[in-house]
Amino acid sequence: MKKNIAIIGGGIVGSTTAYYLSKLDHKHEFNVIMYDDGKGQATKAAAGIISPWLSKRRNKKWYNLARDGATLLSDIAKETNMSKDIYDQCGTIITRDDQDKLNDLYQKALVRTKETKTIGNVYKLNANEVKSKIPLLTKSLPGVLVTGGARIDGGRFAKHLKNIAQSNNLKIVNKKVAINDEGKIQLEQDSIEYDYIIIATGAWMKKTLSNLPLEVDVRAQKGQLIELSTNSIHSNANMPVLMPEGERDFIPFSNGKLIVGATHENDKGFDLQPTSEVIDDLLASANRLVDGLNQENLVKIKVGTRAYTSDFAPFFGNIPQYENILVGGGLGSSGLTTGPLIGKLLAHSIVDKNNIDLDQYRKPIENYIKKNN
């Protein structure tokens, strides 16, 4: 008998889970339905940098997840023939305003090369060398280049994987659902039972689970970014992405498009309206790196809602006392890096649970989701 599996949420976690449930379904044993209304989804608004190896975070399990997530992204891109407008391993430059800090960063990068091949080669660059790598720049600090760094369009990534899964066993229903007090999916007036339910609703997870007696440590974080047209004579250059000291992330594309951001706003709830002060701040950050950028260069503003936890670590796996319900959430600003691996782990937790080790990547799930007393 086929297993009926529901995925709630079609962002970075949900789409990768669907992809792996499709890929692992060798005997056509699964019916997979994804419920996704798509509103406010962080992934749709996300264009980001994949470069976790030099993070300042001290959470070792998070680093393992991000490191292996970066490798998985590279693998998925290759095996699905992903186009460069979705994922491009173009390299990442991280700048520092102090020579000692730059040397420390470089040494850390060299150490990381022994842990993973995905980081690629490591180079220390002076300011002029940084500008030669990214000809758009008129000003720069010295930096470290890791050639394995990448840029990713989250919305296109999720759509690409869902298209592949739909060719096998995935059906998508563009409606909002919740979990009812019986642990079933509530779709309008219908209560639907599934063998497994995977919840990947990001900042909305607390609401998705509100009918169960659970405490869920997840909250909303607003993220805004801007897209600029640089009209550059260097628009055909294949440029690395830039994480500049003291400035917003700087993501150039070969067609003259430039993404700047995103912000991390913890007190805005589910507000999806662009904020003029924030947009001005993002534009000012870009202008400190590239002379002459102004409102006339502004093409698009994107706003999304991320989910984060009280210690900024993600959580994933089976909900305690609800073994057929799995969750993946609290990814924060690293969701594009960690989300695909979480999706793969959730899929494997259903298909071959005995051969999957979640604890190398996570703190106890009870830290984030537990029954009310």
Tab-separated table of C-alpha atoms in Angstrom:
chain	number	residue	atom	x	y	z
A	1	MET	CA	0.000	0.000	0.000
A	2	LYS	CA	1.258	3.454	-0.875
A	3	LYS	CA	2.157	5.900	1.882
A	4	ASN	CA	0.395	9.235	1.798
A	5	ILE	CA	2.728	12.097	2.703
A	6	ALA	CA	1.834	15.759	3.083
A	7	ILE	CA	4.249	18.669	3.012
A	8	ILE	CA	3.013	22.005	4.305
A	9	GLY	CA	5.108	24.819	2.863
A	10	GLY	CA	6.876	25.068	-0.484
A	11	GLY	CA	9.947	27.084	0.423
A	12	ILE	CA	13.553	25.940	0.661
A	13	VAL	CA	12.828	23.099	3.123
A	14	GLY	CA	9.545	21.920	1.640
A	15	SER	CA	10.765	21.929	-1.957
A	16	THR	CA	13.942	19.991	-1.136
A	17	THR	CA	11.980	17.488	0.933
A	18	ALA	CA	9.671	16.962	-2.036
A	19	TYR	CA	12.643	16.547	-4.364
A	20	TYR	CA	14.194	13.833	-2.197
A	21	LEU	CA	10.880	12.051	-1.618
A	22	SER	CA	10.646	11.924	-5.401
A	23	LYS	CA	14.251	10.831	-5.858
A	24	LEU	CA	14.039	8.120	-3.173
A	25	ASP	CA	10.705	6.722	-4.381
A	26	HIS	CA	12.267	3.925	-6.446
A	27	LYS	CA	9.287	1.583	-6.091
A	28	HIS	CA	6.606	4.278	-6.496
A	29	GLU	CA	5.445	3.832	-2.910
A	30	PHE	CA	4.567	7.457	-2.055
A	31	ASN	CA	1.766	9.847	-2.828
A	32	VAL	CA	3.103	13.290	-1.929
A	33	ILE	CA	0.916	16.381	-1.671
A	34	MET	CA	2.322	19.837	-0.957
A	35	TYR	CA	0.083	22.535	0.491
A	36	ASP	CA	1.462	25.994	-0.108
A	37	ASP	CA	-0.264	29.364	-0.341
A	38	GLY	CA	3.138	31.047	-0.874
A	39	LYS	CA	2.318	34.241	1.010
A	40	GLY	CA	5.256	36.036	2.637
A	41	GLN	CA	7.554	33.093	2.073
A	42	ALA	CA	11.177	33.926	2.836
A	43	THR	CA	12.481	31.741	0.012
A	44	LYS	CA	10.558	33.634	-2.694
A	45	ALA	CA	12.194	36.913	-1.677
A	46	ALA	CA	15.634	35.453	-1.073
A	47	ALA	CA	18.748	35.909	-3.144
A	48	GLY	CA	21.710	34.995	-1.050
A	49	ILE	CA	25.293	33.972	-0.562
A	50	ILE	CA	26.379	30.398	0.131
A	51	SER	CA	29.609	30.744	2.089
A	52	PRO	CA	29.338	29.326	5.627
A	53	TRP	CA	32.961	28.347	6.215
A	54	LEU	CA	34.155	31.605	7.767
A	55	SER	CA	31.101	32.295	9.910
A	56	LYS	CA	31.651	33.742	13.380
A	57	ARG	CA	29.047	31.414	14.897
A	58	ARG	CA	30.316	29.124	17.668
A	59	ASN	CA	27.553	26.519	17.424
A	60	LYS	CA	29.485	23.504	16.123
A	61	LYS	CA	26.384	21.564	15.123
A	62	TRP	CA	25.097	24.530	13.153
A	63	TYR	CA	28.450	24.738	11.377
A	64	ASN	CA	28.316	21.038	10.477
A	65	LEU	CA	24.841	21.591	9.038
A	66	ALA	CA	25.870	24.683	7.060
A	67	ARG	CA	29.136	23.163	5.831
A	68	ASP	CA	27.455	19.991	4.593
A	69	GLY	CA	24.514	22.041	3.322
A	70	ALA	CA	26.847	24.027	1.073
A	71	THR	CA	28.259	20.768	-0.332
A	72	LEU	CA	24.757	19.385	-0.885
A	73	LEU	CA	23.717	22.517	-2.774
A	74	SER	CA	26.645	22.094	-5.131
A	75	ASP	CA	25.712	18.447	-5.652
A	76	ILE	CA	22.028	19.226	-6.297
A	77	ALA	CA	22.978	21.917	-8.817
A	78	LYS	CA	25.074	19.419	-10.760
A	79	GLU	CA	22.692	16.463	-10.645
A	80	THR	CA	19.656	18.539	-11.698
A	81	ASN	CA	21.480	20.585	-14.368
A	82	MET	CA	20.622	23.763	-12.525
A	83	SER	CA	21.206	26.958	-14.520
A	84	LYS	CA	23.571	29.644	-13.285
A	85	ASP	CA	20.750	32.121	-12.801
A	86	ILE	CA	19.570	29.789	-9.998
A	87	TYR	CA	22.879	28.684	-8.467
A	88	ASP	CA	26.339	29.876	-9.455
A	89	GLN	CA	29.540	28.834	-7.707
A	90	CYS	CA	31.149	32.170	-8.502
A	91	GLY	CA	33.286	32.559	-5.350
A	92	THR	CA	32.901	34.764	-2.276
A	93	ILE	CA	35.073	37.625	-1.065
A	94	ILE	CA	34.918	38.650	2.596
A	95	THR	CA	36.625	41.947	3.451
A	96	ARG	CA	38.169	43.166	6.698
A	97	ASP	CA	39.174	46.671	7.807
A	98	ASP	CA	42.165	45.528	9.863
A	99	GLN	CA	45.227	43.584	8.708
A	100	ASP	CA	45.298	41.347	11.793
A	101	LYS	CA	41.633	40.443	11.328
A	102	LEU	CA	42.301	39.751	7.672
A	103	ASN	CA	45.200	37.437	8.525
A	104	ASP	CA	43.037	35.622	11.094
A	105	LEU	CA	40.302	35.171	8.508
A	106	TYR	CA	42.775	33.826	5.967
A	107	GLN	CA	44.230	31.326	8.436
A	108	LYS	CA	40.741	30.169	9.397
A	109	ALA	CA	39.945	29.646	5.724
A	110	LEU	CA	43.064	27.537	5.264
A	111	VAL	CA	42.043	25.344	8.211
A	112	ARG	CA	38.556	24.905	6.732
A	113	THR	CA	40.003	23.634	3.442
A	114	LYS	CA	41.075	20.508	5.328
A	115	GLU	CA	37.452	19.835	6.367
A	116	THR	CA	35.668	20.226	3.029
A	117	LYS	CA	36.570	20.431	-0.637
A	118	THR	CA	33.554	22.590	-1.389
A	119	ILE	CA	35.258	25.702	-0.023
A	120	GLY	CA	37.583	25.558	-3.036
A	121	ASN	CA	40.805	27.549	-3.151
A	122	VAL	CA	41.636	30.372	-0.749
A	123	TYR	CA	43.384	33.634	-1.618
A	124	LYS	CA	44.259	36.759	0.346
A	125	LEU	CA	43.621	39.898	-1.721
A	126	ASN	CA	44.572	43.537	-1.297
A	127	ALA	CA	41.969	46.220	-1.987
A	128	ASN	CA	42.960	46.669	-5.629
A	129	GLU	CA	42.815	42.918	-6.223
A	130	VAL	CA	39.306	42.835	-4.755
A	131	LYS	CA	38.252	45.597	-7.158
A	132	SER	CA	39.794	43.730	-10.078
A	133	LYS	CA	37.686	40.672	-9.190
A	134	ILE	CA	34.549	42.843	-8.906
A	135	PRO	CA	35.011	45.665	-11.448
A	136	LEU	CA	31.785	47.348	-10.304
A	137	LEU	CA	33.514	48.471	-7.108
A	138	THR	CA	34.980	51.934	-6.834
A	139	LYS	CA	35.987	51.400	-3.195
A	140	SER	CA	37.005	48.303	-1.265
A	141	LEU	CA	38.875	46.924	1.715
A	142	PRO	CA	41.296	43.976	1.429
A	143	GLY	CA	39.698	40.559	1.672
A	144	VAL	CA	39.804	36.782	1.443
A	145	LEU	CA	38.456	34.956	-1.604
A	146	VAL	CA	37.065	31.425	-1.295
A	147	THR	CA	36.360	30.068	-4.759
A	148	GLY	CA	33.683	27.613	-3.611
A	149	GLY	CA	31.333	30.379	-2.493
A	150	ALA	CA	28.117	30.760	-4.473
A	151	ARG	CA	25.089	32.915	-5.081
A	152	ILE	CA	21.584	31.460	-5.147
A	153	ASP	CA	18.094	32.597	-6.101
A	154	GLY	CA	15.916	30.918	-3.486
A	155	GLY	CA	12.611	31.236	-5.312
A	156	ARG	CA	13.958	29.787	-8.547
A	157	PHE	CA	15.752	27.016	-6.638
A	158	ALA	CA	12.519	25.926	-4.941
A	159	LYS	CA	10.554	26.087	-8.198
A	160	HIS	CA	13.212	24.038	-10.024
A	161	LEU	CA	13.082	21.210	-7.463
A	162	LYS	CA	9.295	21.206	-7.285
A	163	ASN	CA	9.091	20.905	-11.066
A	164	ILE	CA	11.301	17.812	-10.918
A	165	ALA	CA	9.252	16.262	-8.094
A	166	GLN	CA	5.980	16.968	-9.934
A	167	SER	CA	7.173	14.806	-12.800
A	168	ASN	CA	7.199	11.833	-10.415
A	169	ASN	CA	4.992	11.791	-7.316
A	170	LEU	CA	4.284	15.360	-6.172
A	171	LYS	CA	0.959	17.173	-6.382
A	172	ILE	CA	0.773	20.828	-5.305
A	173	VAL	CA	-2.347	22.380	-3.772
A	174	ASN	CA	-2.148	26.165	-3.487
A	175	LYS	CA	-4.253	26.468	-0.354
A	176	LYS	CA	-3.604	27.247	3.285
A	177	VAL	CA	-3.973	24.413	5.780
A	178	ALA	CA	-3.295	23.755	9.468
A	179	ILE	CA	-2.946	20.790	11.793
A	180	ASN	CA	-6.141	20.135	13.723
A	181	ASP	CA	-6.437	18.823	17.292
A	182	GLU	CA	-6.384	15.231	16.012
A	183	GLY	CA	-3.016	15.687	14.308
A	184	LYS	CA	-4.601	15.644	10.855
A	185	ILE	CA	-4.542	18.264	8.123
A	186	GLN	CA	-7.457	20.657	8.169
A	187	LEU	CA	-8.261	21.894	4.662
A	188	GLU	CA	-11.276	24.183	4.882
A	189	GLN	CA	-14.037	21.850	6.161
A	190	ASP	CA	-12.133	18.629	5.488
A	191	SER	CA	-9.988	16.733	7.976
A	192	ILE	CA	-7.437	14.623	6.073
A	193	GLU	CA	-5.266	11.892	7.559
A	194	TYR	CA	-1.749	11.204	6.248
A	195	ASP	CA	0.868	8.612	7.125
A	196	TYR	CA	3.371	11.440	7.517
A	197	ILE	CA	3.069	15.207	7.659
A	198	ILE	CA	6.088	17.457	7.156
A	199	ILE	CA	5.669	21.033	8.335
A	200	ALA	CA	7.940	23.624	6.749
A	201	THR	CA	5.945	26.813	7.202
A	202	GLY	CA	8.783	28.951	8.510
A	203	ALA	CA	7.685	31.827	10.723
A	204	TRP	CA	4.086	30.587	10.472
A	205	MET	CA	4.863	27.226	12.118
A	206	LYS	CA	3.479	28.269	15.498
A	207	LYS	CA	0.139	29.088	13.835
A	208	THR	CA	0.195	25.865	11.772
A	209	LEU	CA	0.515	23.859	15.001
A	210	SER	CA	-1.700	26.067	17.202
A	211	ASN	CA	-4.414	23.395	17.612
A	212	LEU	CA	-1.963	21.002	19.282
A	213	PRO	CA	-0.855	21.423	22.920
A	214	LEU	CA	2.652	22.516	21.933
A	215	GLU	CA	5.045	25.326	22.732
A	216	VAL	CA	6.973	26.330	19.605
A	217	ASP	CA	10.033	28.562	19.871
A	218	VAL	CA	9.804	30.377	16.564
A	219	ARG	CA	9.265	34.015	15.657
A	220	ALA	CA	9.228	36.227	12.603
A	221	GLN	CA	12.122	38.241	11.200
A	222	LYS	CA	11.566	40.699	8.366
A	223	GLY	CA	14.099	40.776	5.549
A	224	GLN	CA	14.293	43.423	2.824
A	225	LEU	CA	16.633	43.584	-0.145
A	226	ILE	CA	16.920	45.716	-3.242
A	227	GLU	CA	17.741	44.981	-6.853
A	228	LEU	CA	19.691	47.632	-8.745
A	229	SER	CA	20.625	48.039	-12.381
A	230	THR	CA	24.237	49.172	-12.598
A	231	ASN	CA	24.361	49.867	-16.360
A	232	SER	CA	27.988	48.845	-16.077
A	233	ILE	CA	30.500	48.443	-18.878
A	234	HIS	CA	31.603	45.407	-16.870
A	235	SER	CA	28.200	43.722	-17.083
A	236	ASN	CA	29.628	40.640	-18.794
A	237	ALA	CA	32.186	40.000	-16.063
A	238	ASN	CA	31.757	36.822	-13.974
A	239	MET	CA	32.086	38.366	-10.541
A	240	PRO	CA	32.227	36.814	-7.067
A	241	VAL	CA	29.740	37.821	-4.402
A	242	LEU	CA	30.960	40.143	-1.664
A	243	MET	CA	30.462	40.177	2.106
A	244	PRO	CA	31.927	43.601	2.897
A	245	GLU	CA	32.972	44.544	6.411
A	246	GLY	CA	30.372	46.863	7.920
A	247	GLU	CA	28.077	46.813	4.871
A	248	ARG	CA	25.199	44.794	3.440
A	249	ASP	CA	25.837	41.736	1.296
A	250	PHE	CA	26.670	42.667	-2.286
A	251	ILE	CA	25.585	40.204	-4.977
A	252	PRO	CA	26.471	41.196	-8.571
A	253	PHE	CA	25.250	39.353	-11.668
A	254	SER	CA	26.803	39.272	-15.115
A	255	ASN	CA	23.840	41.089	-16.699
A	256	GLY	CA	24.395	44.285	-14.710
A	257	LYS	CA	21.937	43.314	-11.966
A	258	LEU	CA	23.062	43.942	-8.383
A	259	ILE	CA	21.346	42.634	-5.232
A	260	VAL	CA	22.048	44.412	-1.932
A	261	GLY	CA	20.836	43.021	1.419
A	262	ALA	CA	19.047	41.517	3.097
A	263	THR	CA	18.161	43.134	6.412
A	264	HIS	CA	17.470	41.337	9.698
A	265	GLU	CA	14.549	43.048	11.439
A	266	ASN	CA	13.386	41.199	14.542
A	267	ASP	CA	10.541	43.444	15.689
A	268	LYS	CA	8.362	43.790	12.585
A	269	GLY	CA	6.295	40.619	12.808
A	270	PHE	CA	4.726	39.601	9.516
A	271	ASP	CA	4.843	43.036	7.914
A	272	LEU	CA	5.597	42.675	4.200
A	273	GLN	CA	5.553	46.357	3.314
A	274	PRO	CA	8.832	47.913	2.111
A	275	THR	CA	10.234	50.530	4.475
A	276	SER	CA	11.586	53.699	2.894
A	277	GLU	CA	14.214	54.198	5.617
A	278	VAL	CA	15.509	50.653	5.135
A	279	ILE	CA	15.570	50.985	1.360
A	280	ASP	CA	17.533	54.231	1.735
A	281	ASP	CA	19.967	52.447	4.059
A	282	LEU	CA	20.489	49.605	1.584
A	283	LEU	CA	21.019	52.073	-1.249
A	284	ALA	CA	23.479	54.064	0.861
A	285	SER	CA	25.414	50.886	1.633
A	286	ALA	CA	25.664	50.122	-2.091
A	287	ASN	CA	26.721	53.676	-2.812
A	288	ARG	CA	29.610	53.428	-0.343
A	289	LEU	CA	31.014	50.682	-2.583
A	290	VAL	CA	29.937	51.907	-6.024
A	291	ASP	CA	29.931	55.629	-6.754
A	292	GLY	CA	26.873	57.192	-8.326
A	293	LEU	CA	24.139	54.684	-7.452
A	294	ASN	CA	20.821	56.334	-6.624
A	295	GLN	CA	17.049	55.837	-6.762
A	296	GLU	CA	17.154	55.782	-10.547
A	297	ASN	CA	19.109	52.516	-10.357
A	298	LEU	CA	16.458	50.894	-8.172
A	299	VAL	CA	14.630	48.142	-10.092
A	300	LYS	CA	12.900	46.042	-7.458
A	301	ILE	CA	12.319	45.713	-3.711
A	302	LYS	CA	11.764	42.274	-2.190
A	303	VAL	CA	10.375	41.634	1.298
A	304	GLY	CA	10.097	38.270	3.044
A	305	THR	CA	9.592	36.814	6.505
A	306	ARG	CA	12.190	34.471	7.975
A	307	ALA	CA	11.775	32.282	11.030
A	308	TYR	CA	14.265	32.257	13.888
A	309	THR	CA	14.520	30.794	17.378
A	310	SER	CA	15.646	32.250	20.695
A	311	ASP	CA	19.205	30.936	20.201
A	312	PHE	CA	19.168	31.410	16.401
A	313	ALA	CA	19.623	27.667	15.788
A	314	PRO	CA	17.323	25.635	13.503
A	315	PHE	CA	15.313	22.628	14.638
A	316	PHE	CA	14.082	19.633	12.679
A	317	GLY	CA	12.869	16.062	13.059
A	318	ASN	CA	9.837	14.287	14.543
A	319	ILE	CA	7.732	16.222	17.028
A	320	PRO	CA	7.918	14.516	20.441
A	321	GLN	CA	4.749	12.450	21.015
A	322	TYR	CA	3.604	13.037	17.419
A	323	GLU	CA	5.907	10.672	15.574
A	324	ASN	CA	4.166	10.979	12.209
A	325	ILE	CA	4.562	14.779	12.203
A	326	LEU	CA	7.982	16.165	11.240
A	327	VAL	CA	9.118	19.751	11.258
A	328	GLY	CA	11.948	21.821	9.860
A	329	GLY	CA	12.186	25.424	10.956
A	330	GLY	CA	13.931	28.307	12.680
A	331	LEU	CA	16.504	28.603	9.914
A	332	GLY	CA	16.999	32.372	10.135
A	333	SER	CA	19.289	34.099	7.671
A	334	SER	CA	21.190	30.887	6.842
A	335	GLY	CA	18.124	29.167	5.417
A	336	LEU	CA	19.351	29.038	1.838
A	337	THR	CA	22.455	27.166	3.053
A	338	THR	CA	20.950	24.891	5.703
A	339	GLY	CA	17.419	24.383	4.351
A	340	PRO	CA	18.239	21.914	1.555
A	341	LEU	CA	20.101	19.566	3.892
A	342	ILE	CA	17.267	19.762	6.414
A	343	GLY	CA	14.849	18.851	3.624
A	344	LYS	CA	16.979	15.871	2.644
A	345	LEU	CA	17.223	14.715	6.263
A	346	LEU	CA	13.446	14.929	6.702
A	347	ALA	CA	12.862	12.881	3.554
A	348	HIS	CA	15.356	10.247	4.703
A	349	SER	CA	13.714	10.213	8.157
A	350	ILE	CA	10.641	8.807	6.433
A	351	VAL	CA	12.316	6.537	3.888
A	352	ASP	CA	15.251	5.058	5.836
A	353	LYS	CA	15.133	6.415	9.370
A	354	ASN	CA	17.612	3.880	10.762
A	355	ASN	CA	20.383	5.126	8.489
A	356	ILE	CA	20.099	8.837	9.261
A	357	ASP	CA	21.869	10.737	12.047
A	358	LEU	CA	20.156	14.034	12.811
A	359	ASP	CA	21.967	14.741	16.057
A	360	GLN	CA	25.291	15.597	14.394
A	361	TYR	CA	23.497	18.659	13.035
A	362	ARG	CA	21.041	19.745	15.726
A	363	LYS	CA	20.427	20.416	19.370
A	364	PRO	CA	17.596	18.412	20.998
A	365	ILE	CA	14.353	19.253	19.242
A	366	GLU	CA	12.709	19.518	22.677
A	367	ASN	CA	14.646	22.779	23.111
A	368	TYR	CA	12.360	24.342	20.525
A	369	ILE	CA	9.117	22.378	20.401
A	370	LYS	CA	7.538	20.589	23.347
A	371	LYS	CA	4.192	19.777	24.929
A	372	ASN	CA	2.513	22.381	27.109
A	373	ASN	CA	2.572	21.566	30.788
